[in-house]
Amino acid sequence: MQNENFKKGQGAQSNVINRFDRYTYEPEDEDFEAVKTSFTEVFPKSIVNQVKSEDLPMEYSMNPYQGCEHGCSYCFARPTHEYWGYSAGIDFERKIMVKKNAPELLEKFFQKRGYKPASILLSGNTDCYQPAERQFEITRKLLQVCLDYRHPVNILTKNALVLRDLDILKPMAEQNLVSVSLSIPTVNEELRRKMEPRTSSAPNKLKAIEVLTENKIPVHVMVAPIIPGLNSDEPLNILKSISEAGALSFGYTLVRLNDTVEPVFVNWIESHFPDRAQKVLNLIRSMRGGKLGDKRYFERQRGEGNIAEMIHTTFKIGRKKFFDGKEFPKLSTANFTGAKDQQLRLFD
């Protein structure tokens, strides 16, 4: 039975201590439900990040927002908020930093002498189609720049808001410049509302796959994260659903709770699922060498032990059963010249 005091619509229930702060202040009775989401414009000098992690396939990523309103308790990006002086808890969901100058920075990046084009992941940290995008439209403008310069981009999101930008995505797809990865950790809508409270519903995500596919935009799905004892019984059902909707490929990750993600998730699981919280936490530990987190390259992706192997085996079965013969296209860099296209812009 769920804790009746749990605040709905958010993953974190408090502001966990920032590990970089020497001093902390914890108010006794702060009403976080009365705290509205705030947006702060920041002015980065660059928007494209070179990805140096040895076990990640992309070369570049870019994130128009810092912090994320979706409220997933397990989000690996939470600790990055601490570098800005905020908490990985409620601050991560309620204090969103907005990079309005991102399109101009991307254009300058494309114009750099000697730049060799490689597909950019949008996003790699926080969701580029989180609710703030409805207001600021930074992701839309970034996509327009990519279309203007004929530069490939892979979109990763939990939100069906991506369909708003079909007028840009369709001409990009015609030149093999775009793909969309939707994150779908569950198709159980009741569980989805708890795991990722402010994302699109599971039916809407599946519908988004169908619409994107109908418009010849290739779709990949991230079944992530798999949390043993929570959604670990769903992979075959998810793979069947996304394959029938038109997805061409999928990936998956096992949950890991590094740094200040751990206290946020522990509080979440104990509040939402008090009857099985300790079982879930112990199952995670069984995959992570007795810990809840893992930062080791490659090992952090696979996990270890019987539970992890059972999950891997399930996905192997699902790949053969539902994705045999499907192939995901590689995006093209052939038409990128570092010069802007002369086509009419789709926005001013």
Coordinates of C-alpha atoms in Angstrom, one line a residue:
M1 CA 0.0 0.0 0.0
Q2 CA 1.4 3.4 -1.0
N3 CA 2.3 5.9 1.8
E4 CA -0.6 8.3 2.0
N5 CA 1.8 11.2 2.7
F6 CA 3.7 10.8 -0.6
K7 CA 3.4 13.9 -2.7
K8 CA 1.9 13.0 -6.1
G9 CA 3.4 14.1 -9.4
Q10 CA 7.0 14.0 -8.3
G11 CA 9.7 11.5 -7.7
A12 CA 11.7 13.2 -5.0
Q13 CA 10.0 14.0 -1.7
S14 CA 12.7 16.2 -0.3
N15 CA 15.9 18.0 -1.1
V16 CA 18.7 15.5 -0.4
I17 CA 22.0 17.0 0.8
N18 CA 24.3 18.3 -1.9
R19 CA 27.5 16.3 -1.6
F20 CA 29.6 19.4 -2.5
D21 CA 28.2 21.6 0.2
R22 CA 30.2 22.1 3.3
Y23 CA 27.2 23.4 5.2
T24 CA 23.5 22.3 5.0
Y25 CA 20.3 23.8 6.2
E26 CA 17.2 21.6 6.5
P27 CA 14.0 23.5 7.3
E28 CA 11.6 21.6 9.6
D29 CA 8.4 22.1 7.7
E30 CA 8.9 23.2 4.1
D31 CA 5.8 22.8 2.0
F32 CA 7.3 21.5 -1.3
E33 CA 3.8 21.1 -2.8
A34 CA 3.5 24.9 -2.8
V35 CA 6.8 25.3 -4.6
K36 CA 6.2 26.0 -8.3
T37 CA 8.6 25.1 -11.0
S38 CA 10.9 27.9 -11.8
F39 CA 12.9 28.6 -15.0
T40 CA 16.3 30.3 -15.0
E41 CA 18.0 31.3 -18.2
V42 CA 21.7 30.4 -18.3
F43 CA 24.3 31.4 -20.8
P44 CA 26.6 28.5 -21.7
K45 CA 29.5 29.1 -24.1
S46 CA 28.9 25.8 -25.9
I47 CA 26.0 23.5 -26.4
V48 CA 27.6 20.4 -28.0
N49 CA 29.3 18.0 -25.6
Q50 CA 31.9 15.5 -26.7
V51 CA 31.0 12.1 -25.1
K52 CA 34.1 10.5 -23.7
S53 CA 32.6 7.5 -21.9
E54 CA 34.1 4.3 -23.2
D55 CA 30.9 2.3 -23.1
L56 CA 28.6 4.8 -24.8
P57 CA 28.1 4.7 -28.6
M58 CA 27.5 8.4 -29.4
E59 CA 30.3 11.0 -30.0
Y60 CA 28.3 14.1 -29.2
S61 CA 25.3 15.2 -27.2
M62 CA 23.5 18.4 -26.4
N63 CA 21.0 19.3 -23.7
P64 CA 18.8 22.4 -24.0
Y65 CA 17.7 22.1 -20.4
Q66 CA 19.4 21.4 -17.1
G67 CA 17.1 19.6 -14.6
C68 CA 14.0 17.7 -15.6
E69 CA 10.3 18.1 -14.7
H70 CA 9.5 14.4 -15.5
G71 CA 10.2 13.3 -11.9
C72 CA 11.8 9.9 -12.4
S73 CA 13.3 9.0 -9.0
Y74 CA 16.0 6.8 -10.7
C75 CA 17.3 9.4 -13.1
F76 CA 21.0 9.2 -13.5
A77 CA 21.2 12.9 -14.3
R78 CA 20.1 14.0 -10.8
P79 CA 23.6 14.4 -9.4
T80 CA 24.6 16.8 -12.2
H81 CA 22.3 19.4 -10.6
E82 CA 24.6 19.6 -7.7
Y83 CA 27.3 21.2 -9.8
W84 CA 25.0 24.2 -10.1
G85 CA 24.5 24.4 -6.4
Y86 CA 21.2 22.7 -6.3
S87 CA 19.9 19.5 -4.8
A88 CA 19.5 16.2 -6.7
G89 CA 16.1 15.9 -5.0
I90 CA 13.1 18.2 -5.5
D91 CA 15.4 21.0 -6.9
F92 CA 16.2 18.8 -9.9
E93 CA 12.5 18.6 -10.8
R94 CA 11.5 22.2 -9.9
K95 CA 14.5 24.4 -10.7
I96 CA 15.0 24.1 -14.5
M97 CA 17.8 25.9 -16.3
V98 CA 17.0 27.0 -19.8
K99 CA 19.6 27.5 -22.6
K100 CA 17.8 29.9 -24.9
N101 CA 21.1 30.6 -26.8
A102 CA 21.5 27.0 -27.7
P103 CA 20.4 27.3 -31.4
E104 CA 23.0 30.1 -32.0
L105 CA 25.7 28.1 -30.3
L106 CA 24.9 25.0 -32.4
E107 CA 25.1 27.0 -35.6
K108 CA 28.6 28.3 -34.6
F109 CA 29.6 24.8 -33.8
F110 CA 28.6 23.6 -37.3
Q111 CA 30.6 26.5 -38.8
K112 CA 33.9 25.5 -37.1
R113 CA 36.7 25.0 -39.5
G114 CA 37.7 21.4 -39.7
Y115 CA 34.6 20.0 -38.0
K116 CA 33.9 16.4 -39.1
P117 CA 30.2 15.7 -38.8
A118 CA 28.9 12.9 -36.6
S119 CA 25.4 12.3 -35.3
I120 CA 24.5 14.3 -32.2
L121 CA 22.3 12.9 -29.4
L122 CA 19.5 15.2 -28.3
S123 CA 19.4 14.8 -25.3
G124 CA 21.9 12.7 -23.4
N125 CA 21.3 14.0 -19.9
T126 CA 17.9 15.6 -19.3
D127 CA 14.9 15.3 -21.6
C128 CA 14.7 17.7 -24.5
Y129 CA 10.9 17.3 -24.7
Q130 CA 10.1 17.8 -21.0
P131 CA 7.1 20.1 -20.3
A132 CA 9.3 23.2 -20.4
E133 CA 9.7 22.6 -24.2
R134 CA 6.1 23.6 -24.8
Q135 CA 6.9 27.1 -23.6
F136 CA 10.5 27.6 -24.8
E137 CA 10.7 25.6 -28.0
I138 CA 14.5 25.3 -27.8
T139 CA 14.5 21.7 -29.1
R140 CA 12.4 22.7 -32.1
K141 CA 14.8 25.5 -32.9
L142 CA 17.8 23.1 -32.6
L143 CA 16.2 20.7 -35.0
Q144 CA 15.6 23.5 -37.5
V145 CA 19.3 24.3 -37.4
C146 CA 20.2 20.7 -38.0
L147 CA 17.8 20.7 -41.0
D148 CA 19.3 23.9 -42.3
Y149 CA 22.8 22.5 -42.1
R150 CA 21.8 18.9 -43.1
H151 CA 23.3 17.5 -39.9
P152 CA 22.1 14.2 -38.4
V153 CA 20.6 14.1 -34.9
N154 CA 19.3 11.3 -32.7
I155 CA 16.4 12.3 -30.4
L156 CA 16.0 10.6 -27.0
T157 CA 12.8 11.4 -25.1
K158 CA 10.1 10.1 -22.8
N159 CA 7.5 12.5 -24.2
A160 CA 5.1 12.3 -27.2
L161 CA 5.5 16.0 -27.6
V162 CA 8.1 15.1 -30.2
L163 CA 5.1 14.7 -32.6
R164 CA 4.6 18.5 -32.5
D165 CA 7.7 18.9 -34.7
L166 CA 6.7 16.5 -37.5
D167 CA 6.9 19.4 -39.9
I168 CA 10.7 19.5 -39.3
L169 CA 11.2 15.8 -38.7
K170 CA 9.7 14.7 -42.0
P171 CA 12.0 16.7 -44.3
M172 CA 14.9 15.6 -42.1
A173 CA 13.9 12.0 -42.4
E174 CA 13.7 12.4 -46.2
Q175 CA 17.4 13.2 -46.1
N176 CA 18.2 10.4 -43.5
L177 CA 19.0 13.0 -40.9
V178 CA 16.9 12.0 -37.9
S179 CA 15.8 9.1 -35.7
V180 CA 13.8 9.1 -32.5
S181 CA 14.4 7.0 -29.4
L182 CA 11.5 6.8 -27.0
S183 CA 12.1 5.7 -23.5
I184 CA 9.5 3.1 -22.4
P185 CA 10.3 1.3 -19.2
T186 CA 6.8 0.0 -18.7
V187 CA 3.5 -0.4 -20.6
N188 CA 1.6 -0.8 -17.3
E189 CA 0.0 2.7 -17.0
E190 CA -0.5 2.5 -13.2
L191 CA 3.2 1.7 -12.7
R192 CA 4.2 4.4 -15.3
R193 CA 2.4 7.1 -13.3
K194 CA 4.5 6.2 -10.3
M195 CA 7.8 5.6 -12.1
E196 CA 7.7 8.7 -14.3
P197 CA 4.9 10.8 -13.1
R198 CA 5.0 13.7 -15.6
T199 CA 5.9 11.9 -18.8
S200 CA 3.6 10.9 -21.6
S201 CA 1.3 7.9 -20.9
A202 CA 2.3 4.5 -22.1
P203 CA -0.5 4.4 -24.7
N204 CA 0.5 7.9 -26.0
K205 CA 4.1 6.7 -26.4
L206 CA 3.0 3.7 -28.4
K207 CA 0.9 5.9 -30.5
A208 CA 3.9 8.2 -31.1
I209 CA 5.8 5.2 -32.4
E210 CA 3.0 4.5 -34.9
V211 CA 2.8 8.1 -36.1
L212 CA 6.6 8.5 -36.5
T213 CA 6.7 5.2 -38.3
E214 CA 3.9 6.2 -40.6
N215 CA 5.9 9.3 -41.4
K216 CA 9.0 7.2 -42.2
I217 CA 10.9 8.4 -39.2
P218 CA 12.9 5.5 -37.7
V219 CA 12.1 4.7 -34.1
H220 CA 14.3 3.0 -31.5
V221 CA 13.0 2.3 -28.0
M222 CA 15.0 2.3 -24.7
V223 CA 13.4 -0.1 -22.3
A224 CA 15.1 1.6 -19.4
P225 CA 15.7 1.1 -16.6
I226 CA 14.8 -2.4 -15.8
I227 CA 14.2 -2.6 -12.0
P228 CA 14.1 -6.2 -10.7
G229 CA 10.9 -6.9 -8.8
L230 CA 9.1 -3.9 -10.3
N231 CA 9.1 -4.0 -14.1
S232 CA 11.4 -6.9 -14.8
D233 CA 8.4 -9.1 -15.7
E234 CA 7.5 -6.8 -18.6
P235 CA 10.3 -7.0 -21.3
L236 CA 8.5 -9.5 -23.6
N237 CA 5.3 -7.6 -23.4
I238 CA 7.0 -4.3 -24.1
L239 CA 9.0 -5.7 -27.0
K240 CA 5.9 -7.1 -28.6
S241 CA 4.0 -3.8 -28.2
I242 CA 6.7 -1.6 -29.6
S243 CA 7.5 -4.0 -32.5
E244 CA 3.9 -4.0 -33.5
A245 CA 3.8 -0.2 -33.3
G246 CA 6.7 0.0 -35.7
A247 CA 9.9 0.3 -33.7
L248 CA 12.9 -1.0 -35.6
S249 CA 15.2 -1.6 -32.7
F250 CA 15.6 -1.4 -28.9
G251 CA 18.1 -1.1 -26.1
Y252 CA 17.8 -1.6 -22.4
T253 CA 19.7 -0.8 -19.1
L254 CA 19.6 -2.2 -15.6
V255 CA 18.9 0.3 -12.9
R256 CA 21.9 1.7 -11.0
L257 CA 21.7 4.2 -8.2
N258 CA 24.9 6.2 -8.1
D259 CA 25.6 9.0 -5.6
T260 CA 22.6 11.1 -4.6
V261 CA 20.2 9.1 -6.9
E262 CA 20.3 6.5 -4.2
P263 CA 18.5 8.3 -1.3
V264 CA 15.9 9.7 -3.8
F265 CA 15.1 6.3 -5.1
V266 CA 15.2 4.6 -1.7
N267 CA 12.7 7.1 -0.4
W268 CA 10.5 6.6 -3.5
I269 CA 10.4 2.8 -3.4
E270 CA 9.8 2.7 0.3
S271 CA 6.9 5.2 -0.1
H272 CA 5.3 3.7 -3.2
F273 CA 5.9 0.0 -2.5
P274 CA 6.6 -0.4 1.2
D275 CA 5.6 -4.1 1.0
R276 CA 8.4 -5.0 -1.4
A277 CA 10.8 -2.1 -1.1
Q278 CA 13.5 -4.2 0.6
K279 CA 13.1 -7.0 -1.8
V280 CA 13.6 -4.7 -4.8
L281 CA 16.6 -3.0 -3.1
N282 CA 18.2 -6.4 -2.4
L283 CA 17.6 -7.6 -5.9
I284 CA 19.4 -4.4 -7.2
R285 CA 22.3 -5.1 -4.8
S286 CA 22.5 -8.7 -6.2
M287 CA 23.2 -7.2 -9.6
R288 CA 25.7 -4.5 -8.4
G289 CA 28.1 -6.5 -6.2
G290 CA 26.3 -5.8 -3.0
K291 CA 25.8 -2.1 -3.7
L292 CA 23.0 0.0 -5.3
G293 CA 25.2 1.8 -7.8
D294 CA 28.0 1.0 -10.2
K295 CA 30.3 3.3 -12.1
R296 CA 32.6 0.8 -13.8
Y297 CA 32.6 1.1 -17.6
F298 CA 30.9 -1.7 -19.4
E299 CA 30.1 -3.5 -16.1
R300 CA 27.6 -0.8 -15.2
Q301 CA 25.6 -1.6 -18.3
R302 CA 25.5 -5.4 -17.8
G303 CA 25.3 -5.9 -14.0
E304 CA 26.2 -9.3 -12.6
G305 CA 24.6 -12.4 -10.9
N306 CA 21.7 -14.6 -11.7
I307 CA 19.0 -11.8 -11.8
A308 CA 21.0 -9.8 -14.3
E309 CA 21.6 -12.9 -16.5
M310 CA 17.9 -13.7 -16.4
I311 CA 17.1 -10.2 -17.7
H312 CA 19.7 -10.5 -20.5
T313 CA 18.3 -13.8 -21.5
T314 CA 14.7 -12.5 -21.7
F315 CA 15.8 -9.6 -24.0
K316 CA 17.7 -12.1 -26.2
I317 CA 14.5 -14.1 -26.6
G318 CA 12.5 -11.0 -27.3
R319 CA 15.0 -9.7 -29.9
K320 CA 14.8 -13.0 -31.8
K321 CA 11.0 -13.3 -31.5
F322 CA 9.9 -9.7 -32.2
F323 CA 12.8 -7.9 -34.0
D324 CA 14.2 -10.6 -36.2
G325 CA 14.9 -9.1 -39.7
K326 CA 14.4 -5.5 -38.5
E327 CA 17.3 -3.1 -39.1
F328 CA 17.9 0.4 -37.8
P329 CA 19.3 2.8 -40.4
K330 CA 22.6 4.7 -39.9
L331 CA 22.1 8.4 -40.3
S332 CA 23.8 10.3 -43.1
T333 CA 26.5 13.0 -42.9
A334 CA 27.1 13.0 -46.6
N335 CA 25.3 16.4 -47.3
F336 CA 26.8 18.4 -44.5
T337 CA 29.1 21.1 -45.8
G338 CA 29.3 23.5 -42.9
A339 CA 27.1 26.0 -44.8
K340 CA 23.5 26.8 -44.2
D341 CA 20.9 25.5 -46.6
Q342 CA 18.9 28.1 -48.6
Q343 CA 15.5 26.5 -47.9
L344 CA 12.8 28.5 -46.2
R345 CA 12.9 28.3 -42.4
L346 CA 10.0 26.7 -40.7
F347 CA 10.0 29.3 -37.9
D348 CA 11.3 32.8 -37.3

